[in-house]
Amino acid sequence: MRTCTEVVSAEGDGHLERLTLRDNASGETETVDTQWLFIFIGAAPRTGWLDGVLTRDERGFVLAGPDLVVDGRRPPGWSLGLDPYHLETSVPGVFVAGDARAESVKRVASAVGEGAMAIALVHRYLEKR
Ligand SMILES: Cc1cc2nc3c(=O)[nH]c(=O)nc-3n(C[C@H](O)[C@H](O)[C@H](O)COP(=O)(O)OP(=O)(O)OC[C@H]3O[C@@H](n4cnc5c(N)ncnc54)[C@H](O)[C@@H]3O)c2cc1C
């Protein structure tokens, strides 16, 4: 596994045989024989526009539900007498699902499931709060 590495070119005859890789730290390039390439690009949440609106963690993922309750204290400005629902953000009635949520699993199936859960929680919020 190589970090900070850029694929410069891929070559082969009908299938992958060689890669030329650039180490982005040193700038050096190297050609390696391989038949496989797996790319892990990581993730950065695009939540800057929520700054000052919703509580986020230090990496920008949106906090929700139990992650907002610290030492039994609800988030600042929380106006309700109940803890936030599982996917509810620091603003009552605003929910988050999927990769943008802090502590989410970062997988397709869980993102879809959280989306469905969020809708159920919106209905509960509208009925009970
Ligand atoms: C390289 C890679 C490989 C992966 N492989 C797998 C895998 O094999 N199996 C697996 O289960 N998961 C995999 N994942 C993770 C999976 O893609 C995510 O968990 C899933 O897509 C999360 O869904 P989401 O709806 O939460 O977010 P996203 O799919 O990221 O959708 C968010 C959408 O919101 C849009 N958006 C962002 N900001 C705004 C805005 N301000 N206004 C309007 N729209 C906006 C974005 O353009 C995007 O379309 C992989 C991810 C990556 C990056």
GROMACS .gro file of C-alpha atoms and ligand atoms in nm:
model
  182
    1MET     CA    1   0.000   0.000   0.000
    2ARG     CA    2   0.137   0.343  -0.095
    3THR     CA    3   0.015   0.671   0.047
    4CYS     CA    4   0.049   1.016  -0.118
    5THR     CA    5   0.102   0.838  -0.448
    6GLU     CA    6  -0.031   0.943  -0.787
    7VAL     CA    7  -0.079   0.708  -1.081
    8VAL     CA    8   0.100   0.865  -1.378
    9SER     CA    9   0.027   0.595  -1.634
   10ALA     CA   10  -0.105   0.241  -1.669
   11GLU     CA   11   0.016  -0.001  -1.937
   12GLY     CA   12  -0.057  -0.352  -2.051
   13ASP     CA   13  -0.159  -0.571  -2.340
   14GLY     CA   14  -0.526  -0.649  -2.291
   15HIS     CA   15  -0.491  -0.628  -1.913
   16LEU     CA   16  -0.299  -0.423  -1.659
   17GLU     CA   17   0.072  -0.512  -1.646
   18ARG     CA   18   0.257  -0.201  -1.527
   19LEU     CA   19   0.198   0.122  -1.341
   20THR     CA   20   0.410   0.432  -1.328
   21LEU     CA   21   0.368   0.593  -0.986
   22ARG     CA   22   0.475   0.932  -0.857
   23ASP     CA   23   0.553   0.981  -0.491
   24ASN     CA   24   0.396   1.320  -0.425
   25ALA     CA   25   0.621   1.382  -0.125
   26SER     CA   26   0.954   1.331  -0.305
   27GLY     CA   27   0.841   1.385  -0.668
   28GLU     CA   28   1.016   1.062  -0.774
   29THR     CA   29   0.850   0.831  -1.025
   30GLU     CA   30   0.879   0.454  -1.038
   31THR     CA   31   0.746   0.188  -1.275
   32VAL     CA   32   0.620  -0.130  -1.106
   33ASP     CA   33   0.490  -0.459  -1.249
   34THR     CA   34   0.138  -0.528  -1.124
   35GLN     CA   35  -0.195  -0.667  -1.234
   36TRP     CA   36  -0.402  -0.492  -0.969
   37LEU     CA   37  -0.473  -0.136  -0.864
   38PHE     CA   38  -0.698  -0.036  -0.572
   39ILE     CA   39  -0.762   0.333  -0.515
   40PHE     CA   40  -0.854   0.465  -0.171
   41ILE     CA   41  -0.908   0.839  -0.200
   42GLY     CA   42  -1.053   0.907   0.144
   43ALA     CA   43  -1.328   1.157   0.211
   44ALA     CA   44  -1.368   1.520   0.313
   45PRO     CA   45  -1.716   1.640   0.408
   46ARG     CA   46  -1.831   1.951   0.220
   47THR     CA   47  -2.007   2.100   0.520
   48GLY     CA   48  -1.832   2.436   0.554
   49TRP     CA   49  -2.155   2.614   0.465
   50LEU     CA   50  -2.303   2.477   0.789
   51ASP     CA   51  -2.042   2.654   1.001
   52GLY     CA   52  -2.212   2.823   1.295
   53VAL     CA   53  -2.541   2.655   1.208
   54LEU     CA   54  -2.501   2.286   1.296
   55THR     CA   55  -2.251   2.136   1.540
   56ARG     CA   56  -1.977   1.946   1.355
   57ASP     CA   57  -1.672   1.752   1.470
   58GLU     CA   58  -1.314   1.873   1.418
   59ARG     CA   59  -1.310   1.720   1.067
   60GLY     CA   60  -1.641   1.877   0.962
   61PHE     CA   61  -1.872   1.577   0.999
   62VAL     CA   62  -2.213   1.668   1.141
   63LEU     CA   63  -2.284   1.552   1.496
   64ALA     CA   64  -2.622   1.400   1.569
   65GLY     CA   65  -2.824   1.219   1.835
   66PRO     CA   66  -2.627   1.074   2.127
   67ASP     CA   67  -2.301   1.226   1.994
   68LEU     CA   68  -2.444   1.569   2.082
   69VAL     CA   69  -2.509   1.485   2.445
   70VAL     CA   70  -2.186   1.529   2.644
   71ASP     CA   71  -2.180   1.437   3.014
   72GLY     CA   72  -2.559   1.443   3.010
   73ARG     CA   73  -2.569   1.796   2.869
   74ARG     CA   74  -2.766   1.869   2.553
   75PRO     CA   75  -2.615   2.090   2.279
   76PRO     CA   76  -2.599   2.467   2.342
   77GLY     CA   77  -2.923   2.636   2.245
   78TRP     CA   78  -3.117   2.306   2.246
   79SER     CA   79  -3.470   2.421   2.326
   80LEU     CA   80  -3.650   2.090   2.375
   81GLY     CA   81  -3.700   1.892   2.695
   82LEU     CA   82  -3.599   1.564   2.523
   83ASP     CA   83  -3.261   1.447   2.392
   84PRO     CA   84  -3.210   1.471   2.014
   85TYR     CA   85  -3.336   1.172   1.815
   86HIS     CA   86  -3.069   0.940   1.675
   87LEU     CA   87  -3.006   1.132   1.347
   88GLU     CA   88  -3.121   1.473   1.471
   89THR     CA   89  -2.862   1.750   1.456
   90SER     CA   90  -2.802   2.032   1.702
   91VAL     CA   91  -3.097   2.216   1.543
   92PRO     CA   92  -3.425   2.049   1.645
   93GLY     CA   93  -3.607   1.903   1.345
   94VAL     CA   94  -3.298   1.901   1.119
   95PHE     CA   95  -3.167   1.552   1.048
   96VAL     CA   96  -2.848   1.417   0.887
   97ALA     CA   97  -2.790   1.084   0.711
   98GLY     CA   98  -2.502   0.909   0.541
   99ASP     CA   99  -2.137   0.997   0.502
  100ALA     CA  100  -2.180   1.358   0.620
  101ARG     CA  101  -2.279   1.232   0.967
  102ALA     CA  102  -2.001   1.193   1.222
  103GLU     CA  103  -1.947   0.829   1.327
  104SER     CA  104  -2.147   0.692   1.031
  105VAL     CA  105  -2.021   0.370   0.872
  106LYS     CA  106  -1.933   0.532   0.533
  107ARG     CA  107  -2.094   0.259   0.324
  108VAL     CA  108  -2.372   0.272   0.063
  109ALA     CA  109  -2.608   0.037   0.246
  110SER     CA  110  -2.584   0.229   0.572
  111ALA     CA  111  -2.628   0.566   0.397
  112VAL     CA  112  -2.945   0.442   0.230
  113GLY     CA  113  -3.069   0.294   0.557
  114GLU     CA  114  -3.001   0.616   0.745
  115GLY     CA  115  -3.193   0.809   0.480
  116ALA     CA  116  -3.494   0.588   0.538
  117MET     CA  117  -3.452   0.617   0.915
  118ALA     CA  118  -3.429   0.996   0.892
  119ILE     CA  119  -3.767   1.012   0.718
  120ALA     CA  120  -3.925   0.799   0.993
  121LEU     CA  121  -3.772   1.029   1.255
  122VAL     CA  122  -3.902   1.340   1.074
  123HIS     CA  123  -4.252   1.191   1.098
  124ARG     CA  124  -4.201   1.117   1.468
  125TYR     CA  125  -4.070   1.470   1.523
  126LEU     CA  126  -4.375   1.623   1.352
  127GLU     CA  127  -4.616   1.405   1.551
  128LYS     CA  128  -4.460   1.432   1.896
  129ARG     CA  129  -4.273   1.761   1.928
  130LIG     C1  130  -1.351   0.567  -0.383
  130LIG     C2  131  -1.467   0.520  -0.298
  130LIG     C3  132  -1.502   0.387  -0.297
  130LIG     C4  133  -1.608   0.341  -0.221
  130LIG     N1  134  -1.639   0.208  -0.223
  130LIG     C5  135  -1.745   0.165  -0.153
  130LIG     C6  136  -1.784   0.028  -0.158
  130LIG     O1  137  -1.721  -0.054  -0.225
  130LIG     N2  138  -1.893  -0.011  -0.088
  130LIG     C7  139  -1.965   0.078  -0.013
  130LIG     O2  140  -2.065   0.036   0.046
  130LIG     N3  141  -1.931   0.208  -0.006
  130LIG     C8  142  -1.823   0.254  -0.074
  130LIG     N4  143  -1.788   0.385  -0.067
  130LIG     C9  144  -1.864   0.474   0.022
  130LIG    C10  145  -1.995   0.517  -0.042
  130LIG     O3  146  -1.971   0.576  -0.170
  130LIG    C11  147  -2.061   0.619   0.052
  130LIG     O4  148  -2.075   0.563   0.181
  130LIG    C12  149  -2.200   0.661   0.004
  130LIG     O5  150  -2.193   0.710  -0.130
  130LIG    C13  151  -2.256   0.767   0.096
  130LIG     O6  152  -2.377   0.815   0.045
  130LIG     P1  153  -2.428   0.959   0.085
  130LIG     O7  154  -2.558   0.975   0.016
  130LIG     O8  155  -2.421   0.977   0.231
  130LIG     O9  156  -2.320   1.061   0.024
  130LIG     P2  157  -2.276   1.085  -0.127
  130LIG    O10  158  -2.293   0.961  -0.210
  130LIG    O11  159  -2.139   1.146  -0.118
  130LIG    O12  160  -2.381   1.190  -0.180
  130LIG    C14  161  -2.379   1.324  -0.138
  130LIG    C15  162  -2.430   1.406  -0.256
  130LIG    O13  163  -2.454   1.541  -0.211
  130LIG    C16  164  -2.405   1.628  -0.310
  130LIG     N5  165  -2.378   1.757  -0.243
  130LIG    C17  166  -2.272   1.790  -0.166
  130LIG     N6  167  -2.285   1.917  -0.123
  130LIG    C18  168  -2.402   1.963  -0.171
  130LIG    C19  169  -2.471   2.087  -0.162
  130LIG     N7  170  -2.423   2.190  -0.090
  130LIG     N8  171  -2.588   2.099  -0.227
  130LIG    C20  172  -2.639   1.996  -0.298
  130LIG     N9  173  -2.578   1.875  -0.312
  130LIG    C21  174  -2.461   1.861  -0.249
  130LIG    C22  175  -2.281   1.559  -0.364
  130LIG    O14  176  -2.249   1.608  -0.493
  130LIG    C23  177  -2.328   1.414  -0.370
  130LIG    O15  178  -2.394   1.383  -0.491
  130LIG    C24  179  -1.682   0.434  -0.143
  130LIG    C25  180  -1.649   0.569  -0.146
  130LIG    C26  181  -1.542   0.612  -0.221
  130LIG    C27  182  -1.507   0.759  -0.223
   0.00000   0.00000   0.00000
